Amino acid sequence: MKKFLITLVMAVLPLTANAAGGSGHLDHMDVDLHNQASLQRGMKTFVNYCMGCHSAQYQRFERAAIDLGMDPELVQEHLIFGDQKVGEQMTIAMSAGDAGKWFGNPPPDLTLEARLRGPDWIYTYLRSFYADDSRPWGVNNAVFKDVGMPNVLAPLQGVQIATCSHEEMALHGMRGEGVDPLTNLPLNSCSSIVKGTGELSPEEFDKVVYDLVNFMAYIGEPSKLDSHRIGTYVLIFLVLFFFVAFALKKEYWRDVH
Ligand code: HEC
């Protein structure tokens, strides 16, 4: 029995390990695949701000529209630019070769990104760009050192100015809230100031990024919504079947007793 338990623990433990890996501070977010309004807003942000460079080529516009409760015709009209059709995959025109030349590294396809890095990592990454004149785009990132991506959300967020080293920021996070557990000093000695204001307040900006990452979690596992729905039916069926089986068992054993 002991051996069995140990085997069980060993088998299950790795599942809880975070796919993101690496050390450092990540802000947490709870993915909510049932919040359709959030997913719809996220898709809009993704199409408008990310698909200039990143594809989501394993996802079709139409599937997303239907899963998120949107009319595919409206999606065709408002969320698809150029001559793509709603039945097609969410691909982009930029070629990986050109992109590699322009950015150093080509922008990767983002369909499975939320499974690769984890939602917390992306949520933190998109909110952790800070001004760094030594970089080609004038920005660096607290969780992705020397990143090749420009801060495309800067018009919304404003430009963050870091007041401490990259390593400190990566460790404590950009907001620098709370108290350092080691020194007991307030962490705002290592925080970020937003220079110039973006269109949104910090809270509004966090919400935009939350919705966006929520959508990215959805495209990483679109059938999760289906499995939740089917799972409910299966459980209802099992409960009903239990009563049928129980009644049958009683019937069979009546003569024996
Ligand atoms: C102007 C082009 C451009 C736009 C627009 C853009 N990105 Fe990027 N992105 C890049 C490039 C280039 C990289 C690769 C950076 C590197 O490897 O150094 C990247 C990398 C990333 C990564 C990290 C990939 C990894 O795991 O290595 C994520 C996540 C990401 N982008 C998300 C987004 C999201 C979400 C948006 C929309 C808000 C967006 N990007 C918009 C160019 C862009």
Short mmCIF file of C-alpha atoms and ligand atoms in Angstrom, two decimals:
data_model
loop_
_atom_site.label_atom_id
_atom_site.label_comp_id
_atom_site.label_asym_id
_atom_site.label_seq_id
_atom_site.Cartn_x
_atom_site.Cartn_y
_atom_site.Cartn_z
CA MET A 1 0.00 0.00 0.00
CA LYS A 2 2.83 2.35 0.98
CA LYS A 3 4.57 1.69 -2.31
CA PHE A 4 1.37 2.32 -4.15
CA LEU A 5 0.90 5.66 -2.40
CA ILE A 6 4.45 6.73 -3.15
CA THR A 7 4.01 5.82 -6.81
CA LEU A 8 0.79 7.78 -6.91
CA VAL A 9 2.39 10.87 -5.38
CA MET A 10 5.35 10.64 -7.76
CA ALA A 11 3.00 10.32 -10.72
CA VAL A 12 0.82 13.28 -9.78
CA LEU A 13 3.38 15.75 -8.42
CA PRO A 14 4.95 16.77 -11.74
CA LEU A 15 1.52 17.86 -12.97
CA THR A 16 1.51 20.65 -10.45
CA ALA A 17 4.90 21.98 -11.53
CA ASN A 18 4.55 25.23 -13.43
CA ALA A 19 5.16 25.08 -17.15
CA ALA A 20 6.67 28.56 -17.06
CA GLY A 21 9.85 27.53 -15.31
CA GLY A 22 12.56 29.93 -14.24
CA SER A 23 12.61 31.88 -11.04
CA GLY A 24 11.49 35.40 -10.35
CA HIS A 25 8.28 37.18 -9.64
CA LEU A 26 5.11 36.50 -11.64
CA ASP A 27 1.79 38.20 -11.04
CA HIS A 28 -1.02 35.68 -10.79
CA MET A 29 -4.23 35.68 -12.83
CA ASP A 30 -7.18 33.28 -12.74
CA VAL A 31 -8.18 32.14 -16.20
CA ASP A 32 -11.97 32.15 -16.61
CA LEU A 33 -13.03 30.42 -19.82
CA HIS A 34 -16.70 30.93 -18.98
CA ASN A 35 -16.46 34.71 -19.01
CA GLN A 36 -17.51 35.24 -22.63
CA ALA A 37 -17.43 39.04 -22.44
CA SER A 38 -13.82 38.91 -21.27
CA LEU A 39 -12.86 36.44 -24.01
CA GLN A 40 -14.54 38.60 -26.66
CA ARG A 41 -12.69 41.71 -25.50
CA GLY A 42 -9.48 39.66 -25.43
CA MET A 43 -9.98 38.52 -29.02
CA LYS A 44 -10.51 42.11 -30.12
CA THR A 45 -7.26 43.21 -28.45
CA PHE A 46 -5.41 40.21 -29.88
CA VAL A 47 -6.55 40.94 -33.43
CA ASN A 48 -5.87 44.67 -33.16
CA TYR A 49 -2.59 44.71 -31.25
CA CYS A 50 -0.89 41.35 -31.79
CA MET A 51 -1.80 39.98 -35.20
CA GLY A 52 0.33 42.58 -36.97
CA CYS A 53 3.23 40.30 -36.06
CA HIS A 54 1.94 37.11 -34.41
CA SER A 55 -0.29 34.46 -35.94
CA ALA A 56 -2.51 31.99 -34.10
CA GLN A 57 -2.46 29.56 -36.97
CA TYR A 58 -4.03 26.55 -35.23
CA GLN A 59 -7.16 28.55 -34.44
CA ARG A 60 -9.87 29.47 -36.94
CA PHE A 61 -11.69 32.80 -36.67
CA GLU A 62 -15.02 31.04 -37.06
CA ARG A 63 -14.43 28.50 -34.31
CA ALA A 64 -13.45 31.30 -31.92
CA ALA A 65 -16.52 33.32 -32.94
CA ILE A 66 -18.88 30.42 -32.27
CA ASP A 67 -17.20 29.34 -29.01
CA LEU A 68 -17.23 32.90 -27.69
CA GLY A 69 -20.85 33.52 -28.66
CA MET A 70 -20.24 35.94 -31.53
CA ASP A 71 -21.88 36.03 -34.93
CA PRO A 72 -19.26 34.85 -37.48
CA GLU A 73 -20.54 37.43 -39.97
CA LEU A 74 -19.89 40.25 -37.52
CA VAL A 75 -16.42 38.86 -36.85
CA GLN A 76 -15.78 38.79 -40.61
CA GLU A 77 -16.91 42.39 -40.83
CA HIS A 78 -15.18 43.90 -37.80
CA LEU A 79 -12.28 41.69 -36.73
CA ILE A 80 -10.80 40.48 -39.99
CA PHE A 81 -8.67 42.85 -42.00
CA GLY A 82 -7.61 42.24 -45.58
CA ASP A 83 -9.12 39.46 -47.65
CA GLN A 84 -9.11 36.62 -45.13
CA LYS A 85 -12.33 34.65 -44.69
CA VAL A 86 -13.92 33.84 -41.36
CA GLY A 87 -13.48 30.10 -42.00
CA GLU A 88 -9.71 30.46 -42.28
CA GLN A 89 -7.00 30.10 -39.68
CA MET A 90 -5.75 33.16 -37.84
CA THR A 91 -2.60 33.53 -39.93
CA ILE A 92 -0.72 36.72 -40.84
CA ALA A 93 0.98 38.01 -43.95
CA MET A 94 4.43 38.67 -42.46
CA SER A 95 6.94 35.96 -43.33
CA ALA A 96 9.11 34.47 -40.62
CA GLY A 97 12.24 35.24 -42.66
CA ASP A 98 11.49 38.97 -42.96
CA ALA A 99 10.40 39.18 -39.34
CA GLY A 100 13.64 37.54 -38.22
CA LYS A 101 15.58 40.22 -40.10
CA TRP A 102 13.56 43.06 -38.61
CA PHE A 103 13.29 41.92 -35.00
CA GLY A 104 16.28 39.63 -34.50
CA ASN A 105 13.94 36.81 -33.55
CA PRO A 106 10.73 36.20 -35.50
CA PRO A 107 7.53 36.69 -33.47
CA PRO A 108 6.41 33.12 -32.65
CA ASP A 109 2.94 31.76 -33.35
CA LEU A 110 0.87 32.34 -30.21
CA THR A 111 -1.77 29.59 -30.44
CA LEU A 112 -0.07 27.44 -27.82
CA GLU A 113 1.82 30.17 -25.99
CA ALA A 114 -0.41 30.08 -22.89
CA ARG A 115 0.32 26.36 -22.54
CA LEU A 116 4.01 26.86 -23.13
CA ARG A 117 4.66 29.73 -20.72
CA GLY A 118 1.55 29.68 -18.55
CA PRO A 119 -0.98 32.54 -18.28
CA ASP A 120 0.80 34.12 -15.27
CA TRP A 121 3.98 34.53 -17.27
CA ILE A 122 2.26 36.21 -20.25
CA TYR A 123 0.16 38.39 -17.92
CA THR A 124 3.32 39.60 -16.18
CA TYR A 125 5.36 39.88 -19.38
CA LEU A 126 2.89 42.18 -21.14
CA ARG A 127 2.83 44.50 -18.11
CA SER A 128 6.60 44.50 -17.53
CA PHE A 129 8.09 46.49 -20.39
CA TYR A 130 10.24 49.39 -19.23
CA ALA A 131 12.24 52.11 -20.94
CA ASP A 132 15.82 51.10 -21.83
CA ASP A 133 17.66 53.28 -24.33
CA SER A 134 20.29 50.65 -24.99
CA ARG A 135 17.73 48.41 -26.73
CA PRO A 136 16.70 48.74 -30.41
CA TRP A 137 13.05 49.51 -29.56
CA GLY A 138 13.91 51.60 -26.51
CA VAL A 139 12.38 49.03 -24.15
CA ASN A 140 13.41 46.03 -22.14
CA ASN A 141 11.28 43.58 -20.18
CA ALA A 142 11.54 42.49 -16.56
CA VAL A 143 10.63 38.85 -17.27
CA PHE A 144 12.20 38.57 -20.76
CA LYS A 145 15.63 40.19 -20.73
CA ASP A 146 16.60 41.93 -23.99
CA VAL A 147 13.36 40.98 -25.67
CA GLY A 148 13.05 41.65 -29.41
CA MET A 149 9.42 42.78 -29.20
CA PRO A 150 8.51 46.46 -29.04
CA ASN A 151 6.07 47.54 -26.30
CA VAL A 152 2.99 47.53 -28.50
CA LEU A 153 0.66 48.30 -25.61
CA ALA A 154 2.55 51.46 -24.60
CA PRO A 155 -0.18 53.80 -25.96
CA LEU A 156 -2.54 52.20 -23.43
CA GLN A 157 -0.15 51.80 -20.52
CA GLY A 158 2.30 54.68 -20.90
CA VAL A 159 6.03 54.05 -20.61
CA GLN A 160 7.27 52.50 -17.39
CA ILE A 161 10.51 53.81 -15.95
CA ALA A 162 12.32 51.39 -13.70
CA THR A 163 14.07 52.65 -10.60
CA CYS A 164 16.20 49.58 -9.98
CA SER A 165 18.24 46.97 -11.81
CA HIS A 166 16.78 44.41 -14.19
CA GLU A 167 17.55 41.60 -11.75
CA GLU A 168 15.80 43.30 -8.84
CA MET A 169 12.76 43.97 -10.98
CA ALA A 170 12.62 40.41 -12.27
CA LEU A 171 12.75 39.23 -8.67
CA HIS A 172 10.20 41.60 -7.16
CA GLY A 173 7.96 42.47 -10.08
CA MET A 174 7.41 45.81 -11.73
CA ARG A 175 4.89 47.17 -9.24
CA GLY A 176 7.21 46.60 -6.32
CA GLU A 177 4.35 46.37 -3.86
CA GLY A 178 4.64 45.09 -0.31
CA VAL A 179 7.66 44.51 1.88
CA ASP A 180 10.89 42.72 1.03
CA PRO A 181 10.86 39.54 3.16
CA LEU A 182 14.64 39.63 3.57
CA THR A 183 15.36 43.25 4.38
CA ASN A 184 11.93 44.30 5.64
CA LEU A 185 12.25 47.42 3.51
CA PRO A 186 9.29 48.59 1.49
CA LEU A 187 9.64 47.30 -2.05
CA ASN A 188 8.76 50.61 -3.63
CA SER A 189 12.46 51.36 -3.48
CA CYS A 190 12.38 49.10 -6.55
CA SER A 191 9.29 50.04 -8.45
CA SER A 192 8.25 51.50 -11.73
CA ILE A 193 6.94 54.95 -12.49
CA VAL A 194 4.76 55.46 -15.47
CA LYS A 195 6.05 58.37 -17.49
CA GLY A 196 3.60 60.24 -19.60
CA THR A 197 0.19 58.75 -19.20
CA GLY A 198 -1.24 56.03 -21.33
CA GLU A 199 -4.88 56.11 -22.30
CA LEU A 200 -5.77 53.82 -19.43
CA SER A 201 -5.35 53.81 -15.66
CA PRO A 202 -3.15 51.00 -14.27
CA GLU A 203 -6.26 49.08 -13.19
CA GLU A 204 -7.93 49.45 -16.58
CA PHE A 205 -4.73 48.41 -18.30
CA ASP A 206 -4.42 45.29 -16.12
CA LYS A 207 -7.96 44.39 -17.11
CA VAL A 208 -7.21 44.73 -20.83
CA VAL A 209 -4.20 42.44 -20.41
CA TYR A 210 -6.24 40.03 -18.28
CA ASP A 211 -8.86 39.71 -21.03
CA LEU A 212 -6.16 39.27 -23.65
CA VAL A 213 -4.39 36.48 -21.76
CA ASN A 214 -7.75 34.88 -20.99
CA PHE A 215 -8.32 34.71 -24.75
CA MET A 216 -4.84 33.28 -25.28
CA ALA A 217 -5.60 30.58 -22.70
CA TYR A 218 -8.76 29.77 -24.68
CA ILE A 219 -6.98 29.40 -28.05
CA GLY A 220 -4.42 27.15 -26.36
CA GLU A 221 -7.16 24.69 -25.45
CA PRO A 222 -10.37 25.50 -27.31
CA SER A 223 -11.89 22.11 -26.59
CA LYS A 224 -11.69 22.74 -22.85
CA LEU A 225 -14.98 24.61 -23.14
CA ASP A 226 -16.50 21.56 -24.84
CA SER A 227 -15.10 19.17 -22.29
CA HIS A 228 -16.53 21.23 -19.42
CA ARG A 229 -19.96 21.12 -21.07
CA ILE A 230 -19.80 17.43 -21.95
CA GLY A 231 -18.40 16.65 -18.50
CA THR A 232 -21.51 18.08 -16.90
CA TYR A 233 -23.76 15.85 -19.02
CA VAL A 234 -21.63 12.82 -18.25
CA LEU A 235 -21.94 13.44 -14.52
CA ILE A 236 -25.71 13.91 -14.75
CA PHE A 237 -25.92 10.68 -16.75
CA LEU A 238 -23.84 8.81 -14.18
CA VAL A 239 -26.06 9.95 -11.33
CA LEU A 240 -29.23 8.89 -13.18
CA PHE A 241 -27.64 5.61 -14.22
CA PHE A 242 -26.73 4.90 -10.62
CA PHE A 243 -30.40 4.87 -9.65
CA VAL A 244 -31.33 2.65 -12.59
CA ALA A 245 -28.53 0.21 -11.78
CA PHE A 246 -29.46 0.22 -8.11
CA ALA A 247 -33.11 -0.53 -8.87
CA LEU A 248 -32.05 -3.32 -11.21
CA LYS A 249 -29.76 -4.83 -8.59
CA LYS A 250 -32.57 -4.82 -6.06
CA GLU A 251 -34.86 -6.53 -8.55
CA TYR A 252 -32.29 -9.29 -9.30
CA TRP A 253 -31.53 -10.04 -5.69
CA ARG A 254 -35.09 -10.08 -4.47
CA ASP A 255 -35.56 -13.79 -5.29
CA VAL A 256 -32.20 -14.78 -3.81
CA HIS A 257 -32.87 -13.35 -0.33
C1 HEC B 1 5.74 44.66 -33.95
C2 HEC B 1 5.64 43.23 -33.90
C3 HEC B 1 4.99 42.61 -32.66
C4 HEC B 1 3.74 42.86 -32.17
C5 HEC B 1 2.69 43.79 -32.72
C6 HEC B 1 3.57 41.99 -31.03
N1 HEC B 1 4.71 41.24 -30.84
FE1 HEC B 1 4.97 39.81 -29.44
N2 HEC B 1 6.84 39.45 -30.13
C7 HEC B 1 7.42 40.07 -31.21
C8 HEC B 1 8.75 39.56 -31.41
C9 HEC B 1 9.72 39.97 -32.49
C10 HEC B 1 8.96 38.56 -30.42
C11 HEC B 1 10.19 37.69 -30.20
C12 HEC B 1 11.02 38.34 -29.16
C13 HEC B 1 12.30 37.60 -28.86
O1 HEC B 1 12.34 36.37 -28.97
O2 HEC B 1 13.25 38.30 -28.49
C14 HEC B 1 7.73 38.54 -29.61
C15 HEC B 1 7.54 37.73 -28.53
C16 HEC B 1 6.36 37.59 -27.83
C17 HEC B 1 6.12 36.69 -26.74
C18 HEC B 1 7.15 35.75 -26.13
C19 HEC B 1 7.26 34.53 -26.95
C20 HEC B 1 8.15 33.51 -26.31
O3 HEC B 1 7.63 32.66 -25.56
O4 HEC B 1 9.35 33.54 -26.55
C21 HEC B 1 4.83 36.84 -26.36
C22 HEC B 1 4.09 36.10 -25.25
C23 HEC B 1 4.26 37.86 -27.20
N3 HEC B 1 5.21 38.30 -28.08
C24 HEC B 1 2.97 38.29 -27.08
C25 HEC B 1 2.44 39.34 -27.83
C26 HEC B 1 1.10 39.83 -27.65
C27 HEC B 1 0.07 39.27 -26.68
C28 HEC B 1 0.95 40.86 -28.51
C29 HEC B 1 -0.26 41.75 -28.66
C30 HEC B 1 -0.56 42.57 -27.51
C31 HEC B 1 2.19 41.00 -29.25
N4 HEC B 1 3.08 40.06 -28.80
C32 HEC B 1 2.42 41.93 -30.26
C33 HEC B 1 6.85 41.06 -32.00
C34 HEC B 1 5.59 41.59 -31.82
#
